[in-house]
Coordinates of C-alpha atoms in Angstrom, one line a residue:
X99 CA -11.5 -15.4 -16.3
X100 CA -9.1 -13.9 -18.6
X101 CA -10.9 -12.8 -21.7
X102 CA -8.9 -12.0 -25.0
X103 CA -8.8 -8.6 -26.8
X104 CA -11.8 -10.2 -29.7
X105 CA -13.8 -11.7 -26.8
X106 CA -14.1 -7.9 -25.0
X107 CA -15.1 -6.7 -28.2
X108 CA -17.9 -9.2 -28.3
X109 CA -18.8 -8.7 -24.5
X110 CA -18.8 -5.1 -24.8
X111 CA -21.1 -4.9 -27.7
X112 CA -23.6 -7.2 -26.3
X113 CA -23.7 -5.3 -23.0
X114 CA -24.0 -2.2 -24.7
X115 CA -27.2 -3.2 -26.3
X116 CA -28.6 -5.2 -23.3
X117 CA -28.2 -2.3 -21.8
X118 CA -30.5 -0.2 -24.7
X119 CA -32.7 -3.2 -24.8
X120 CA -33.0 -2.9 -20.5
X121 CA -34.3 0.4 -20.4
X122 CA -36.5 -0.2 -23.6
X123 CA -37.7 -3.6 -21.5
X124 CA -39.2 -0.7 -18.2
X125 CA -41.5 1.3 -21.1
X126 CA -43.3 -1.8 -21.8
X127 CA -45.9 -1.0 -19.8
X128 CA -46.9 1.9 -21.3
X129 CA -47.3 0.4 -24.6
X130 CA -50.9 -0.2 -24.2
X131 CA -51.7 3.2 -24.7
X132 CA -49.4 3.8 -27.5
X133 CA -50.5 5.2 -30.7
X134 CA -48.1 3.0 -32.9
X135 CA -48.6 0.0 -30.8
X136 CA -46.1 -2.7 -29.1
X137 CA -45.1 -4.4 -32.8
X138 CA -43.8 -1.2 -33.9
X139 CA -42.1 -0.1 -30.5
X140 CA -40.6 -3.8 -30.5
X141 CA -39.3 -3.2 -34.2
X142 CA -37.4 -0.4 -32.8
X143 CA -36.0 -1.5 -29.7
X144 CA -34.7 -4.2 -32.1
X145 CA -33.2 -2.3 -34.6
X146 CA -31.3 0.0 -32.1
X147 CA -29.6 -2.6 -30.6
X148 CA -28.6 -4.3 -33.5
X149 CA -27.1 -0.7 -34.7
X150 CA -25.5 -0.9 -31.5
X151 CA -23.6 -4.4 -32.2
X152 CA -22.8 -3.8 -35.3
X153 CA -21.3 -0.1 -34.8
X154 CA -19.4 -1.5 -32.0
X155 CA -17.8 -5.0 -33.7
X156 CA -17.2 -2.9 -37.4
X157 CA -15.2 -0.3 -35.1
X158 CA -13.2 -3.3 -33.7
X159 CA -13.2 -5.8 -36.6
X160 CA -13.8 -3.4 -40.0
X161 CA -13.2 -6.4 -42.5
X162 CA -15.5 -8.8 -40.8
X163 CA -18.4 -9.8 -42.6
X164 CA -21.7 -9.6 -40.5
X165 CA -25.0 -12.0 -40.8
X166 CA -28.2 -10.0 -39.1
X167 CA -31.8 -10.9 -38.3
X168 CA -32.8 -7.7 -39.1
X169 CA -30.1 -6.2 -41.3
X170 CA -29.4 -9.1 -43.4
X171 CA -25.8 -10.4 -44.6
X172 CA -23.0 -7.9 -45.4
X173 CA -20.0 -9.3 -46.9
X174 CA -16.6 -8.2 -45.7
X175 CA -13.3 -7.9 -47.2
X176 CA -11.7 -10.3 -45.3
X177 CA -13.3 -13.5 -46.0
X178 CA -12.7 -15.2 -43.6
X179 CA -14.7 -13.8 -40.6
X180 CA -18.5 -13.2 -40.1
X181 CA -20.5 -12.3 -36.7
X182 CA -23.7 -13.6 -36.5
X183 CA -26.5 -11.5 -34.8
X184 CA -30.0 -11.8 -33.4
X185 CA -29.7 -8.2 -31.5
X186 CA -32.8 -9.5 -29.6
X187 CA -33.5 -13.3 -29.2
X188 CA -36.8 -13.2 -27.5
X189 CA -39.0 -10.7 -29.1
X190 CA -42.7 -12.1 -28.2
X191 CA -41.3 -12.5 -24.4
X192 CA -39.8 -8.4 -24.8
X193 CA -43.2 -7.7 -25.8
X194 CA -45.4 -9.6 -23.2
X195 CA -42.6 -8.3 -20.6
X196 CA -41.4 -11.2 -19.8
X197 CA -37.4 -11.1 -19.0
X198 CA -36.5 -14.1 -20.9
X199 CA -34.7 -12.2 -24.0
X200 CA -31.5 -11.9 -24.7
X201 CA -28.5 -10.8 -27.0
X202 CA -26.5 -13.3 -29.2
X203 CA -23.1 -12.6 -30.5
X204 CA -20.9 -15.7 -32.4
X205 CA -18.3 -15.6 -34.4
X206 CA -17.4 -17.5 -37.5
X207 CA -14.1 -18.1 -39.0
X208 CA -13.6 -19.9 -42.2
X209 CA -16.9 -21.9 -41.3
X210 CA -16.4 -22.8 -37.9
X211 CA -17.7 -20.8 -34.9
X212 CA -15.2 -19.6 -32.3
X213 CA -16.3 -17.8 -30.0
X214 CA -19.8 -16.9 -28.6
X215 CA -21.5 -14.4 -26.6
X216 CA -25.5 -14.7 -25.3
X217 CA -26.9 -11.7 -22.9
X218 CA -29.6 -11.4 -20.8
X219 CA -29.6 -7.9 -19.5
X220 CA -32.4 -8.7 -17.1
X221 CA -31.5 -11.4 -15.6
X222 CA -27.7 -10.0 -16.0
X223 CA -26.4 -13.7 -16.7
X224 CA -23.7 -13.3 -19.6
X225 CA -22.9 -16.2 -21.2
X226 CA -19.3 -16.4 -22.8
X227 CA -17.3 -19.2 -24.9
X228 CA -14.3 -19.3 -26.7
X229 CA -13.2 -22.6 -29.2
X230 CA -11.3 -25.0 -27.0
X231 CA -11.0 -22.0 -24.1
X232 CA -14.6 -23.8 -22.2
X233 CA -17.9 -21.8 -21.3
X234 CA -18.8 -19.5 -18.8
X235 CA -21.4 -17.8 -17.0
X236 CA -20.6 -14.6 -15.4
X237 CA -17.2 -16.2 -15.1
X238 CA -18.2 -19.4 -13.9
X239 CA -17.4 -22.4 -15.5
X240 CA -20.2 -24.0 -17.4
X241 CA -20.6 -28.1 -17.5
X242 CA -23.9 -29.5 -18.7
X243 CA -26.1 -31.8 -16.8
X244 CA -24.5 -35.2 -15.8
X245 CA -28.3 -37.7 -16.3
X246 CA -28.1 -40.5 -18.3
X247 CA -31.5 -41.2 -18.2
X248 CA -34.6 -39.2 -19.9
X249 CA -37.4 -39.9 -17.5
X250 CA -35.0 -37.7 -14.7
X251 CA -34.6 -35.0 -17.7
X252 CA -36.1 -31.5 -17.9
X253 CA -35.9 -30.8 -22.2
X254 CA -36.5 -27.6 -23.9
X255 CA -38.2 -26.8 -27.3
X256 CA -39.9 -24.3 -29.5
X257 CA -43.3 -24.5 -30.7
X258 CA -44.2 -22.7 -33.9
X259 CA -46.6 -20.3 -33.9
X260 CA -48.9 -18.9 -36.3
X261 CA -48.6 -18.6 -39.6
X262 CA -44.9 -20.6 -38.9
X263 CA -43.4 -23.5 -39.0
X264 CA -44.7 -27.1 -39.4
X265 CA -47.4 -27.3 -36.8
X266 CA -48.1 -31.2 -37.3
X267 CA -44.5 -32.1 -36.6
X268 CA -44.0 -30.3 -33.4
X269 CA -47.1 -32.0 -32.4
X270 CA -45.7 -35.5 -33.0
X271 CA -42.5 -34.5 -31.7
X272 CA -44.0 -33.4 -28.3
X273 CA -46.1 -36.4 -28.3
X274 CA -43.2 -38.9 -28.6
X275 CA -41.0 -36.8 -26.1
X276 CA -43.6 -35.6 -23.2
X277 CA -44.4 -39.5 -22.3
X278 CA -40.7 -40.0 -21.7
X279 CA -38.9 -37.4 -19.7
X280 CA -39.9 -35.4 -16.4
X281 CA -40.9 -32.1 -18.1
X282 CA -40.9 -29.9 -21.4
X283 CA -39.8 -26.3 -21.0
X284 CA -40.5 -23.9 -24.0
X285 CA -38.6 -20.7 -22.9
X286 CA -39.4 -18.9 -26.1
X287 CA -35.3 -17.8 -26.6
X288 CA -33.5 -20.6 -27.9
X289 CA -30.5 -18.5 -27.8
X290 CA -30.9 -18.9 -23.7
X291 CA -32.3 -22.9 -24.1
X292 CA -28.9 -23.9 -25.4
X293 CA -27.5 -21.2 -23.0
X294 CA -29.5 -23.4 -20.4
X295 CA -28.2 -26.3 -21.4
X296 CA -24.7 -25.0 -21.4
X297 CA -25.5 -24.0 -17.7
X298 CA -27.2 -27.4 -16.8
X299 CA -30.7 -25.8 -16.2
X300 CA -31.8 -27.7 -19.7
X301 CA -30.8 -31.4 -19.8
X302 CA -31.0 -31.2 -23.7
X303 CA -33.4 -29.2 -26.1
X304 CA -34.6 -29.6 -29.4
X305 CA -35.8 -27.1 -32.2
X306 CA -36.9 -26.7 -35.8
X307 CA -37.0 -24.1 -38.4
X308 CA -34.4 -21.6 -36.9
X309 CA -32.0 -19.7 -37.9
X310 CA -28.6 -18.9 -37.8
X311 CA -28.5 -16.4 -35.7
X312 CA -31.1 -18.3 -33.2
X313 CA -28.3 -20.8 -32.6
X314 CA -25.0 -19.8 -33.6
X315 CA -23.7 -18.7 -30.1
X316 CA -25.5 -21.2 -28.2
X317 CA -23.8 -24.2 -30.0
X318 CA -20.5 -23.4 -28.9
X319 CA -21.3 -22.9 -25.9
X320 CA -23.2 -25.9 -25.4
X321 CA -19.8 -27.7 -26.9
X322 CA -17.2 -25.8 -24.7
X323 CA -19.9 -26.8 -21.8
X324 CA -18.8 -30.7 -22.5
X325 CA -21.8 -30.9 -24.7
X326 CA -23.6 -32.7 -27.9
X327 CA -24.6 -30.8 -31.1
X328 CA -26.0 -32.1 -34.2
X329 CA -28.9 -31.3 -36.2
X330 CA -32.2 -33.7 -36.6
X331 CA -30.2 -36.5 -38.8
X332 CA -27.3 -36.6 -36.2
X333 CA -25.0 -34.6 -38.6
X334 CA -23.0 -30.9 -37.9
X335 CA -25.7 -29.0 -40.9
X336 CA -27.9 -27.0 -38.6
X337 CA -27.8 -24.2 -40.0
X338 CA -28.6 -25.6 -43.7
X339 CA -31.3 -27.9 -42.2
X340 CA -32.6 -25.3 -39.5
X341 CA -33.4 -27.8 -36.3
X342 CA -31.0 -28.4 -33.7
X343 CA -30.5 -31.2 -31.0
X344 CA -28.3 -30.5 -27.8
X345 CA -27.7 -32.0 -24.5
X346 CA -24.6 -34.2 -23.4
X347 CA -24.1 -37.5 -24.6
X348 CA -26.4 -39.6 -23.4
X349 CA -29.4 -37.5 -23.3
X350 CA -28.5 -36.0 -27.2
X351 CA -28.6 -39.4 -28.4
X352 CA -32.0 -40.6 -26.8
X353 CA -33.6 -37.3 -27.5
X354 CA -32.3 -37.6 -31.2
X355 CA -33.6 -41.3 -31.2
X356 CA -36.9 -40.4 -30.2
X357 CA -37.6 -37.7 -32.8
X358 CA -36.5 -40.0 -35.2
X359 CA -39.8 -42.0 -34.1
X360 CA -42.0 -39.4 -34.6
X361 CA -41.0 -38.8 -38.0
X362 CA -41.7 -42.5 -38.5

């Protein structure tokens, strides 16, 4: 797959900090006897590979403006452009040593996002899109799943967790969607779910209360896959609204029907 010259910056500075984020991943285990404990080790792993990203794109794109999970929003002179980064999409899973993390790269331009990077060192799956240019996996082309029907359908979600999110709404989600479909998967990186879905593993997935940078990447991806995107209400606001419904067309529209239900 022929990658352009703003799509090897992108690949190169996700790499770069799976690759930190990799060899931080083999000292989990020796975290328990840690003096500053996991959370801080965590903190750190994070914030090195987001310095890594963002020392590698501001090298490559200097007027860009850049939207972090952990750095914030930095404004660039060019107005046009802004990455969006979660340096480590995944954390509770990094710190249980789990290998579902990952790092998300996307791009904005003048709103819209154009091209898209998620990274799972671990697994070493690298997930690439460019706007109208399809999606790919390691170079392979991406398509999402072909079922019509939800009952065959394997969906992915979040679940808040404490202290977060609206507790008694992911119940009645889950309760209106479990009954109707063959599983629920909740992967706890929903940079990877919509990654998954992309890929076909995921027949659609469903969200609330994220972020930007939790979904950026993956949306395109899931769109150059042939996909659906919309937020709760059907409409192209997720990141103003924070919840996120993917999948292709069939199984977008059902899934977004039966939420609706549960809000009922």
């Amino acid at each position: 797959m022929a990658r352009t010259a703003l799509l090897n910056v992108m690949v190169q500075a996700a790499t770069k900090a799976g690759r930190s984020l990799a060899r931080d991943f083999g000292e989990i285990e020796n975290l328990q006897v840690s003096r500053k404990g996991p959370g801080d080790f965590v903190s750190q792993a994070d914030h090195k590979a987001e310095k890594i990203v963002r020392e590698e794109l501001q090298k490559a794109r200097p007027t860009y403006g850049l939207l972090m999970e952990e750095a914030g929003e930095i404004e660039g002179t060019d107005g046009q452009h802004r990455w969006i980064i979660d340096p480590l999409d995944g954390t509770t899973n990094f710190l249980h040593g789990i290998p579902i993390f990952g790092v998300s790269i996307a791009l904005e331009r003048a709103g819209q996002i154009v091209a898209s990077v998620i990274y799972n060192p671990i697994m070493d799956e690298l997930y690439t899109a460019e706007k109208g240019s399809g999606a790919f996996c390691n170079d392979r082309r991406l398509r999402v799943a072909a079922r019509k029907d939800l009952t065959d359908c394997l969906i992915g979600t979040g679940i808040p967790f404490i202290g977060v999110g609206d507790h008694g709404r992911a119940l009645k989600e889950i309760r209106h969607v479990m009954g109707e479909v063959a599983g629920i998967r909740r992967a706890g990186a929903a940079a990877l779910d919509l990654a998954w879905v992309a890929s076909g593993r995921l027949d659609a997935f469903w969200e609330n209360g994220l972020h930007a940078w939790d979904m950026a990447a993956g949306i395109l991806l899931v769109r150059e896959a042939g996909g659906f995107v919309s937020d709760a209400n059907g409409k192209d606001n997720m990141f103003e609204s924070r919840t996120i419904i993917a999948g292709n067309e069939f199984t977008h529209l059902q899934l977004r029907e039966l939420l609706a239900k549960a809000k009922a």
